[in-house]
Short mmCIF file of C-alpha atoms in Angstrom, two decimals:
data_model
loop_
_atom_site.label_atom_id
_atom_site.label_comp_id
_atom_site.label_asym_id
_atom_site.label_seq_id
_atom_site.Cartn_x
_atom_site.Cartn_y
_atom_site.Cartn_z
CA MET A 146 -6.59 36.51 51.55
CA ALA A 147 -2.84 35.99 51.41
CA ASN A 148 -1.35 34.48 48.27
CA PHE A 149 1.60 32.14 48.64
CA PHE A 150 3.70 31.40 45.56
CA LYS A 151 5.83 28.28 45.31
CA GLU A 152 8.82 28.32 43.04
CA ASN A 153 8.23 26.10 40.02
CA THR A 154 11.11 23.66 39.96
CA LYS A 155 9.79 21.76 36.93
CA LYS A 156 11.31 22.44 33.56
CA SER A 157 8.97 23.91 30.97
CA VAL A 158 7.82 21.69 28.12
CA LYS A 159 9.91 23.68 25.65
CA THR A 160 12.98 23.27 27.85
CA GLN A 161 12.35 19.55 28.16
CA GLU A 162 11.96 19.24 24.40
CA LYS A 163 15.42 20.72 23.90
CA GLN A 164 16.94 18.17 26.26
CA MET A 165 19.80 16.05 24.91
CA LEU A 166 19.86 12.38 25.87
CA THR A 167 22.18 9.44 25.36
CA VAL A 168 20.06 6.28 25.16
CA LYS A 169 20.15 2.71 23.94
CA VAL A 170 17.54 1.75 21.33
CA GLU A 171 15.65 -1.37 22.41
CA LYS A 172 13.50 -2.22 19.41
CA LEU A 173 11.61 -1.03 16.35
CA ASP A 174 7.94 -0.17 16.69
CA LEU A 175 5.38 -1.31 14.12
CA ASN A 176 6.20 1.71 11.95
CA GLY A 177 9.92 0.96 11.83
CA CYS A 178 10.81 3.71 14.30
CA GLY A 179 13.45 3.05 16.94
CA VAL A 180 12.25 2.93 20.55
CA ALA A 181 14.42 3.78 23.54
CA TYR A 182 13.39 4.38 27.16
CA TYR A 183 14.15 7.29 29.43
CA LYS A 184 12.79 7.25 32.98
CA LYS A 185 10.52 4.35 31.92
CA LYS A 186 8.94 6.50 29.18
CA PRO A 187 9.29 5.34 25.54
CA VAL A 188 11.19 7.72 23.29
CA PHE A 189 10.62 7.28 19.55
CA ILE A 190 13.59 8.18 17.34
CA ASN A 191 13.24 7.89 13.56
CA GLY A 192 16.29 6.49 11.80
CA SER A 193 17.61 4.55 14.79
CA LEU A 194 17.93 0.76 15.02
CA PRO A 195 17.86 -1.77 17.87
CA ASN A 196 21.00 -2.13 20.03
CA GLU A 197 22.33 1.25 18.92
CA ARG A 198 23.59 3.75 21.48
CA ILE A 199 22.65 7.17 20.24
CA GLU A 200 22.48 10.80 21.15
CA THR A 201 19.06 12.32 20.61
CA GLN A 202 17.43 15.70 21.09
CA LEU A 203 13.86 15.65 22.39
CA ILE A 204 11.50 17.40 19.99
CA GLU A 205 8.16 16.42 21.52
CA GLN A 206 7.04 15.58 25.06
CA LYS A 207 3.77 13.90 25.97
CA ASN A 208 2.60 12.33 29.22
CA LYS A 209 3.14 8.79 27.99
CA TYR A 210 5.87 9.13 25.36
CA ALA A 211 8.41 11.45 23.79
CA ARG A 212 9.93 11.89 20.34
CA GLY A 213 13.55 12.57 19.63
CA LYS A 214 15.71 13.62 16.71
CA LEU A 215 18.66 11.36 15.94
CA LEU A 216 21.92 13.28 16.28
CA THR A 217 24.81 10.81 16.50
CA ILE A 218 25.34 7.06 16.81
CA SER A 219 28.16 5.84 19.04
CA GLN A 220 27.28 2.14 18.83
CA VAL A 221 26.03 1.04 15.41
CA ASN A 222 23.70 -1.86 14.61
CA GLU A 223 25.56 -4.40 12.44
CA ASN A 224 22.63 -4.45 10.00
CA ARG A 225 22.69 -0.70 9.34
CA ILE A 226 23.47 0.27 5.74
CA THR A 227 23.81 3.58 3.90
CA PRO A 228 20.45 4.62 2.42
CA LYS A 229 20.47 4.62 -1.37
CA CYS A 230 18.31 7.73 -1.64
CA SER A 231 19.77 11.13 -0.72
CA HIS A 232 16.28 12.27 0.36
CA PHE A 233 15.70 9.40 2.81
CA SER A 234 16.22 11.43 5.99
CA PHE A 235 13.44 13.85 5.03
CA CYS A 236 11.10 12.12 2.56
CA GLY A 237 8.13 10.27 4.03
CA GLY A 238 7.97 7.68 1.25
CA CYS A 239 10.42 5.13 2.68
CA ASP A 240 11.00 3.97 6.27
CA LEU A 241 13.67 1.26 6.18
CA GLN A 242 16.40 2.13 3.68
CA HIS A 243 18.94 2.21 6.54
CA LEU A 244 18.24 -1.47 7.35
CA ASN A 245 19.58 -4.27 5.15
CA TYR A 246 16.97 -6.06 3.09
CA GLU A 247 17.05 -9.42 4.87
CA GLN A 248 16.38 -7.64 8.15
CA GLN A 249 13.55 -5.66 6.57
CA LEU A 250 11.78 -8.94 5.83
CA ILE A 251 12.40 -10.16 9.39
CA PHE A 252 10.96 -6.89 10.72
CA LYS A 253 7.83 -7.37 8.60
CA LYS A 254 7.40 -10.98 9.66
CA ASN A 255 7.75 -10.00 13.32
CA LYS A 256 5.21 -7.22 12.78
CA VAL A 257 2.63 -9.75 11.60
CA ILE A 258 3.46 -12.05 14.54
CA GLU A 259 3.11 -9.23 17.07
CA LEU A 260 -0.27 -8.15 15.68
CA PHE A 261 -1.47 -11.75 15.72
CA SER A 262 -0.48 -11.90 19.37
CA ARG A 263 -2.29 -8.65 20.16
CA SER A 264 -5.44 -10.00 18.53
CA GLY A 265 -5.57 -12.84 21.06
CA MET A 266 -4.22 -15.62 18.88
CA ALA A 267 -2.93 -18.47 21.03
CA ALA A 268 0.83 -18.55 21.58
CA ASP A 269 1.13 -22.18 20.44
CA ILE A 270 -0.59 -21.36 17.14
CA ILE A 271 1.71 -18.38 16.57
CA ALA A 272 4.80 -20.45 17.34
CA ALA A 273 3.73 -23.10 14.83
CA LEU A 274 2.73 -20.78 11.99
CA PRO A 275 3.67 -22.52 8.71
CA TRP A 276 5.71 -19.66 7.19
CA GLN A 277 6.56 -20.01 3.51
CA LYS A 278 9.27 -18.28 1.51
CA PRO A 279 8.37 -14.59 1.08
CA ILE A 280 7.47 -13.17 -2.31
CA ALA A 281 10.10 -10.59 -3.17
CA ALA A 282 11.48 -9.08 -6.35
CA SER A 283 13.80 -6.14 -6.93
CA GLN A 284 14.40 -3.96 -3.88
CA TRP A 285 14.62 -0.91 -6.16
CA HIS A 286 12.86 0.54 -9.20
CA TYR A 287 9.66 -1.40 -8.57
CA ARG A 288 6.95 1.24 -8.21
CA ARG A 289 5.12 1.81 -11.51
CA LYS A 290 2.55 4.32 -10.24
CA ALA A 291 3.10 7.39 -8.05
CA ARG A 292 1.49 10.67 -7.05
CA ILE A 293 3.96 13.53 -7.27
CA GLY A 294 3.12 16.62 -5.24
CA VAL A 295 3.49 20.22 -6.41
CA GLN A 296 3.63 23.14 -3.97
CA PHE A 297 4.27 26.82 -4.67
CA ASP A 298 5.83 29.44 -2.43
CA LYS A 299 4.78 33.10 -2.27
CA ASN A 300 6.97 33.82 -5.31
CA ALA A 301 5.22 31.06 -7.31
CA GLN A 302 8.38 28.92 -7.23
CA ALA A 303 7.48 25.24 -7.33
CA THR A 304 8.64 22.42 -5.08
CA ILE A 305 8.08 19.06 -6.76
CA GLY A 306 8.37 15.80 -4.87
CA PHE A 307 6.88 13.80 -2.01
CA ARG A 308 5.72 14.71 1.48
CA GLN A 309 8.25 15.07 4.24
CA LYS A 310 8.02 12.73 7.22
CA ALA A 311 5.10 13.68 9.51
CA THR A 312 4.25 16.92 7.64
CA ASN A 313 2.28 18.14 4.63
CA GLN A 314 5.31 19.97 3.23
CA LEU A 315 7.12 18.54 0.23
CA VAL A 316 10.70 17.41 -0.21
CA ALA A 317 12.22 18.74 -3.44
CA VAL A 318 13.07 15.40 -5.06
CA LYS A 319 15.71 15.04 -7.77
CA SER A 320 15.37 11.28 -8.24
CA CYS A 321 13.63 8.36 -6.51
CA PRO A 322 15.20 4.88 -6.57
CA VAL A 323 11.98 3.01 -5.78
CA LEU A 324 10.24 4.29 -8.93
CA VAL A 325 10.59 2.33 -12.16
CA LYS A 326 12.76 3.79 -14.87
CA PRO A 327 12.38 6.38 -16.37
CA VAL A 328 9.92 7.68 -13.73
CA ASP A 329 12.76 7.77 -11.20
CA ARG A 330 14.32 10.82 -12.92
CA ILE A 331 11.23 12.67 -14.06
CA PHE A 332 11.41 15.35 -11.34
CA PRO A 333 13.91 17.78 -12.96
CA ILE A 334 11.92 17.60 -16.21
CA LEU A 335 8.69 18.44 -14.41
CA LYS A 336 10.37 21.29 -12.52
CA GLU A 337 11.66 22.78 -15.78
CA LEU A 338 8.22 22.48 -17.37
CA VAL A 339 6.28 23.94 -14.43
CA ALA A 340 8.62 26.96 -14.31
CA LYS A 341 7.52 27.84 -17.88
CA LEU A 342 3.76 27.73 -17.21
CA SER A 343 1.97 31.04 -17.72
CA VAL A 344 -0.56 30.34 -14.93
CA LYS A 345 1.33 29.70 -11.72
CA LYS A 346 -0.11 27.68 -8.85
CA SER A 347 -2.45 25.93 -11.26
CA ILE A 348 -1.40 22.35 -10.49
CA GLY A 349 -2.47 20.28 -7.50
CA HIS A 350 -0.41 17.17 -8.18
CA ILE A 351 0.74 14.88 -10.99
CA GLU A 352 0.07 11.16 -11.18
CA VAL A 353 2.53 9.09 -13.18
CA ILE A 354 1.86 5.56 -14.46
CA CYS A 355 4.32 3.37 -16.33
CA THR A 356 2.17 1.26 -18.61
CA ASP A 357 2.74 -2.31 -19.63
CA ILE A 358 2.85 -3.44 -23.26
CA SER A 359 3.11 -7.11 -24.27
CA ASN A 360 3.65 -8.21 -20.66
CA GLN A 361 6.78 -6.07 -20.29
CA LEU A 362 7.10 -2.73 -18.53
CA SER A 363 7.81 -0.17 -21.24
CA ASN A 364 9.28 3.31 -21.20
CA HIS A 365 5.88 4.75 -22.10
CA LEU A 366 4.45 6.97 -19.37
CA THR A 367 0.97 8.29 -18.71
CA LEU A 368 0.71 11.52 -16.75
CA VAL A 369 -2.48 12.81 -15.15
CA ILE A 370 -2.19 16.51 -14.30
CA ARG A 371 -4.66 17.51 -11.59
CA GLN A 372 -5.48 21.17 -12.23
CA VAL A 373 -6.96 23.47 -9.59
CA ARG A 374 -8.12 25.76 -12.40
CA THR A 375 -8.81 25.27 -16.10
CA ILE A 376 -5.65 25.10 -18.18
CA ASN A 377 -5.13 27.74 -20.89
CA ALA A 378 -4.00 27.22 -24.48
CA HIS A 379 -0.37 28.23 -23.86
CA ASP A 380 0.13 25.84 -20.97
CA SER A 381 -1.71 23.02 -22.71
CA GLN A 382 0.58 23.41 -25.72
CA LEU A 383 3.63 23.39 -23.43
CA TRP A 384 2.54 20.11 -21.86
CA GLN A 385 1.96 18.64 -25.31
CA GLU A 386 5.48 19.58 -26.42
CA TYR A 387 7.07 17.96 -23.38
CA ALA A 388 4.83 14.91 -23.83
CA HIS A 389 6.02 14.52 -27.41
CA ASN A 390 9.70 14.91 -26.48
CA ASN A 391 9.52 12.48 -23.55
CA ASN A 392 7.09 9.85 -24.90
CA TRP A 393 4.29 10.72 -22.48
CA ASP A 394 0.54 10.44 -22.76
CA ILE A 395 -1.04 13.30 -20.82
CA HIS A 396 -4.48 13.82 -19.36
CA PHE A 397 -5.89 16.78 -17.44
CA GLN A 398 -8.34 16.79 -14.58
CA CYS A 399 -9.77 20.15 -13.56
CA ASP A 400 -11.20 20.55 -10.04
CA GLU A 401 -12.23 24.19 -10.51
CA ASN A 402 -15.75 24.81 -9.15
CA ASN A 403 -15.87 21.11 -8.19
CA ASN A 404 -16.15 20.28 -11.87
CA LYS A 405 -14.05 17.17 -12.16
CA ASN A 406 -13.73 17.04 -15.89
CA ILE A 407 -11.40 14.26 -16.95
CA LEU A 408 -10.22 14.39 -20.52
CA ASN A 409 -9.61 11.20 -22.51
CA ASP A 410 -10.61 8.90 -19.63
CA THR A 411 -10.50 5.59 -21.47
CA ASP A 412 -9.35 2.09 -20.56
CA ASP A 413 -6.36 2.33 -22.88
CA LEU A 414 -3.77 1.29 -20.30
CA ASN A 415 -2.98 -2.33 -19.65
CA TYR A 416 -0.71 -4.78 -17.89
CA GLY A 417 -0.03 -8.42 -18.57
CA LEU A 418 -0.68 -11.37 -16.29
CA ILE A 419 0.19 -15.05 -16.52
CA ASP A 420 -1.22 -17.22 -19.34
CA ASP A 421 -1.24 -14.23 -21.74
CA ILE A 422 -4.04 -12.49 -19.84
CA GLN A 423 -4.27 -8.74 -20.29
CA ILE A 424 -5.87 -6.41 -17.75
CA ASN A 425 -7.16 -3.16 -19.23
CA PHE A 426 -7.61 -0.17 -16.94
CA SER A 427 -7.81 3.61 -16.83
CA PHE A 428 -5.57 5.95 -14.85
CA ASN A 429 -8.25 6.34 -12.15
CA ASP A 430 -8.33 2.61 -11.35
CA PHE A 431 -6.51 0.83 -8.55
CA ILE A 432 -3.74 -1.49 -9.71
CA GLN A 433 -0.91 -3.17 -7.81
CA ILE A 434 2.05 -0.84 -8.10
CA ASN A 435 4.74 -3.56 -8.09
CA HIS A 436 4.35 -5.43 -11.37
CA SER A 437 6.87 -8.22 -10.71
CA VAL A 438 5.55 -8.95 -7.22
CA ASN A 439 1.98 -8.89 -8.52
CA LEU A 440 2.81 -11.60 -11.07
CA ALA A 441 4.46 -13.74 -8.39
CA MET A 442 1.54 -13.12 -6.01
CA VAL A 443 -1.01 -14.32 -8.58
CA GLU A 444 1.08 -17.38 -9.35
CA GLN A 445 1.36 -18.23 -5.65
CA ALA A 446 -2.39 -17.78 -5.17
CA LEU A 447 -3.01 -20.36 -7.89
CA SER A 448 -0.39 -22.68 -6.44
CA TRP A 449 -1.86 -22.52 -2.95
CA LEU A 450 -5.50 -22.83 -4.07
CA GLN A 451 -4.65 -25.77 -6.35
CA PRO A 452 -7.50 -25.03 -8.79
CA GLU A 453 -9.18 -28.02 -10.38
CA SER A 454 -11.43 -28.19 -13.42
CA THR A 455 -14.52 -28.80 -11.30
CA ASP A 456 -13.95 -25.93 -8.84
CA GLN A 457 -16.35 -23.04 -8.39
CA ILE A 458 -14.39 -20.17 -6.85
CA LEU A 459 -15.64 -16.99 -5.24
CA ASP A 460 -13.36 -13.96 -5.58
CA LEU A 461 -14.35 -11.22 -3.11
CA PHE A 462 -13.03 -7.67 -3.53
CA CYS A 463 -12.11 -8.74 -7.06
CA GLY A 464 -11.22 -5.34 -8.51
CA LEU A 465 -10.41 -5.49 -12.22
CA GLY A 466 -10.07 -9.29 -12.16
CA ASN A 467 -6.42 -9.54 -11.14
CA PHE A 468 -7.02 -12.97 -9.53
CA SER A 469 -10.36 -13.87 -11.11
CA LEU A 470 -9.18 -14.17 -14.69
CA PRO A 471 -6.12 -16.39 -14.07
CA LEU A 472 -8.29 -18.65 -11.91
CA ALA A 473 -11.00 -18.83 -14.57
CA LYS A 474 -8.52 -20.42 -16.99
CA LYS A 475 -8.25 -23.43 -14.69
CA VAL A 476 -11.67 -23.98 -13.08
CA ALA A 477 -15.32 -24.48 -13.99
CA LYS A 478 -16.54 -21.08 -12.79
CA VAL A 479 -15.34 -17.92 -11.06
CA ILE A 480 -17.69 -15.36 -9.53
CA GLY A 481 -16.04 -12.03 -8.78
CA VAL A 482 -17.72 -9.57 -6.42
CA GLU A 483 -16.80 -5.93 -5.89
CA GLY A 484 -18.46 -3.01 -4.14
CA VAL A 485 -17.93 -0.42 -6.89
CA GLN A 486 -20.08 -0.82 -10.00
CA SER A 487 -17.55 0.80 -12.35
CA MET A 488 -14.94 -1.79 -11.33
CA VAL A 489 -17.47 -4.57 -11.87
CA ASP A 490 -18.13 -3.25 -15.37
CA LYS A 491 -14.41 -3.11 -16.16
CA ALA A 492 -13.78 -6.59 -14.75
CA GLY A 493 -16.56 -7.92 -16.98
CA ALA A 494 -15.03 -6.12 -19.95
CA ASN A 495 -11.66 -7.69 -19.15
CA ALA A 496 -13.25 -11.15 -19.10
CA ARG A 497 -14.78 -10.53 -22.52
CA PHE A 498 -11.52 -9.10 -23.86
CA ASN A 499 -9.72 -12.28 -22.77
CA LYS A 500 -12.53 -14.43 -24.23
CA MET A 501 -13.61 -15.99 -20.94
CA ASP A 502 -17.26 -17.00 -20.55
CA ASN A 503 -16.92 -18.79 -17.19
CA CYS A 504 -16.02 -15.67 -15.21
CA HIS A 505 -18.85 -13.37 -14.08
CA PHE A 506 -18.84 -10.23 -11.94
CA PHE A 507 -21.39 -8.68 -9.59
CA GLN A 508 -21.73 -5.54 -7.50
CA THR A 509 -22.48 -6.03 -3.79
CA ASP A 510 -21.66 -4.16 -0.61
CA LEU A 511 -19.34 -6.73 0.91
CA ASN A 512 -19.38 -4.90 4.23
CA SER A 513 -22.98 -5.97 4.77
CA ASP A 514 -25.02 -9.10 5.46
CA TRP A 515 -25.21 -10.04 1.78
CA LEU A 516 -26.36 -13.57 2.50
CA ALA A 517 -29.58 -12.18 3.97
CA ASN A 518 -30.71 -11.00 0.54
CA GLU A 519 -30.27 -13.95 -1.78
CA LYS A 520 -32.94 -12.62 -4.15
CA LEU A 521 -30.83 -9.53 -4.80
CA ASN A 522 -27.49 -11.33 -4.67
CA LYS A 523 -28.35 -14.39 -6.73
CA TRP A 524 -24.69 -15.22 -7.21
CA VAL A 525 -24.56 -16.62 -3.63
CA ASN A 526 -26.57 -19.64 -4.78
CA ASN A 527 -23.54 -21.08 -6.57
CA LYS A 528 -21.90 -24.07 -4.90
CA PHE A 529 -18.53 -22.52 -4.06
CA ASN A 530 -15.83 -24.77 -2.70
CA LYS A 531 -13.03 -22.17 -2.51
CA VAL A 532 -12.89 -18.44 -1.86
CA LEU A 533 -10.24 -15.77 -2.35
CA LEU A 534 -10.42 -12.45 -0.51
CA ASP A 535 -8.28 -9.43 -1.37
CA PRO A 536 -9.77 -6.59 0.72
CA ALA A 537 -8.56 -3.04 1.24
CA ARG A 538 -6.90 -2.02 4.52
CA ALA A 539 -10.19 -2.12 6.41
CA GLY A 540 -10.13 -5.90 5.99
CA ALA A 541 -13.04 -8.29 5.50
CA GLU A 542 -14.67 -8.48 8.93
CA LEU A 543 -18.26 -8.84 7.68
CA ALA A 544 -17.39 -10.69 4.49
CA ILE A 545 -15.64 -13.56 6.27
CA LYS A 546 -18.67 -14.01 8.52
CA GLN A 547 -20.72 -14.64 5.39
CA VAL A 548 -18.04 -16.95 4.02
CA GLU A 549 -18.12 -18.96 7.23
CA LYS A 550 -21.90 -19.33 6.93
CA LEU A 551 -21.41 -20.68 3.40
CA ALA A 552 -19.16 -23.38 4.93
CA ILE A 553 -16.51 -22.94 2.24
CA GLN A 554 -13.65 -25.27 3.09
CA THR A 555 -10.73 -23.36 1.55
CA VAL A 556 -10.14 -19.66 2.16
CA LEU A 557 -7.22 -17.73 0.67
CA TYR A 558 -6.82 -14.30 2.26
CA VAL A 559 -4.57 -11.70 0.63
CA SER A 560 -4.01 -8.84 3.08
CA CYS A 561 -2.49 -5.37 2.71
CA GLU A 562 -2.94 -4.51 6.41
CA PRO A 563 -1.74 -6.93 9.12
CA THR A 564 -3.88 -5.36 11.86
CA THR A 565 -7.14 -6.30 10.15
CA LEU A 566 -5.67 -9.60 8.95
CA ALA A 567 -5.00 -10.51 12.60
CA ARG A 568 -8.59 -9.67 13.56
CA ASP A 569 -10.11 -11.62 10.67
CA SER A 570 -7.76 -14.58 11.15
CA GLN A 571 -8.77 -14.86 14.78
CA PHE A 572 -12.41 -15.11 13.71
CA LEU A 573 -11.72 -17.89 11.20
CA LEU A 574 -9.65 -19.82 13.74
CA SER A 575 -12.52 -19.60 16.23
CA LYS A 576 -14.82 -21.18 13.64
CA GLY A 577 -12.77 -24.30 13.04
CA TYR A 578 -10.32 -23.13 10.38
CA GLU A 579 -6.57 -23.71 10.61
CA ILE A 580 -3.75 -21.85 8.94
CA GLU A 581 -2.18 -24.18 6.40
CA LYS A 582 0.25 -21.66 4.85
CA ILE A 583 1.32 -18.09 5.50
CA GLY A 584 3.82 -15.89 3.70
CA LEU A 585 4.92 -12.29 3.27
CA ILE A 586 4.39 -10.40 0.03
CA ASP A 587 6.97 -7.61 -0.18
CA MET A 588 4.98 -5.30 -2.41
CA PHE A 589 6.58 -2.17 -0.90
CA SER A 590 10.28 -2.73 -0.37
CA GLN A 591 12.08 -0.16 1.82
CA THR A 592 8.84 0.74 3.63
CA LYS A 593 7.03 -0.38 6.78
CA HIS A 594 4.06 -1.67 4.77
CA VAL A 595 3.36 -5.40 4.96
CA GLU A 596 1.27 -7.60 2.67
CA THR A 597 0.54 -11.18 3.61
CA MET A 598 -1.06 -14.25 2.04
CA VAL A 599 -2.72 -16.82 4.31
CA LEU A 600 -4.33 -20.13 3.34
CA PHE A 601 -7.04 -21.36 5.71
CA LYS A 602 -8.58 -24.83 5.67
CA ARG A 603 -11.61 -25.88 7.68
CA LYS A 604 -10.67 -28.85 9.84
CA CYS A 605 -13.94 -29.40 11.65
CA LYS A 606 -17.62 -29.01 10.94
CA ARG A 607 -19.22 -25.63 11.43
CA LYS A 608 -20.88 -25.22 14.81
CA LEU A 609 -24.60 -24.64 14.47
#
């Protein structure tokens, strides 16, 4: 059999990836990445903005899209600003520092609108959404809790910082302007300390929490050092010395042999809420990382729900009682429900600490048909007239179906993920609810992340 070979006139993938292009950026995608088009294929270029003409080098080619590296900008978007952080180009923590703050909020609002549209929400409803003023605080120095990575090279030299964009490698961070003071400049101190440890490569990562005393963020820090092997006496003493000199509380967690031994794991941290409420927590617990925005968010929730003395309110995904306890000060009864028993226990302890006897907490898998087992979940027999939901990113798909069956007239949904908010909102709208108010919560300034608060009211009877 004769073999005939045809010259391959196509460029190799590697050659294509090295290709230099001059393109115009059309828009930002949902992650805040600039999108241009070349031969009808979208090209994603981090750091670019709409209406910019740029030169880019292709670094990845797929059948349906490509990725490029931003090289130069010949036509600059009028809303571009100089990033405050010197690590912005490499660090994966922030996405939007090159875009002025007002435009960041517009981007986030448009992101919610686009996801609502993708979910099938009617165009007339989207056009008439009753947007309220966004909740926003300081653009900088807002994050009171962070996980700082530690990686070692073959010479046991440590890199301390955050992950680079789209990789598991760390950026060596010197300071971080989104962290509260003095956490923002803790990196050189940690690097100096780690260099003195006798057991190298012993640390996985370090969690830092700025605690709250008397309703004000203090300079007192709690550090949780995640050890991959048990710490020795020399290194423990070194940490204690640095803790004393820098006003730190330190805790160690050792993962060696899967033995997660946490030392001094007590609920001795706290933050203040409105009406002199104090939330006690431990360093393993979830808390909102933006203290100022959290206070404003709780106040807005109360304002939108308009609690009255006769109300019985259901708080689903209640956590430590962040919403439950402020509501309980104004209504007849609050029932908080959470899937994790330890959080239920701590929420109950917070109610007792704040001397509230009308706020009760229960453990239930909220991603189940909990109405089907009223004998087990006796709390469902209360006559709720309002409900607040604050789910994780997975949303509240099953929980809102139960809420709809309860025929609760007022639903306040606090969302940290607009994709699942869009899905769950579409369900409520299909069951006779209308959106009375909607607003952004800028919990994570300088990033692509969007939080949203939506108030639903039932305008028609439930269909049987």
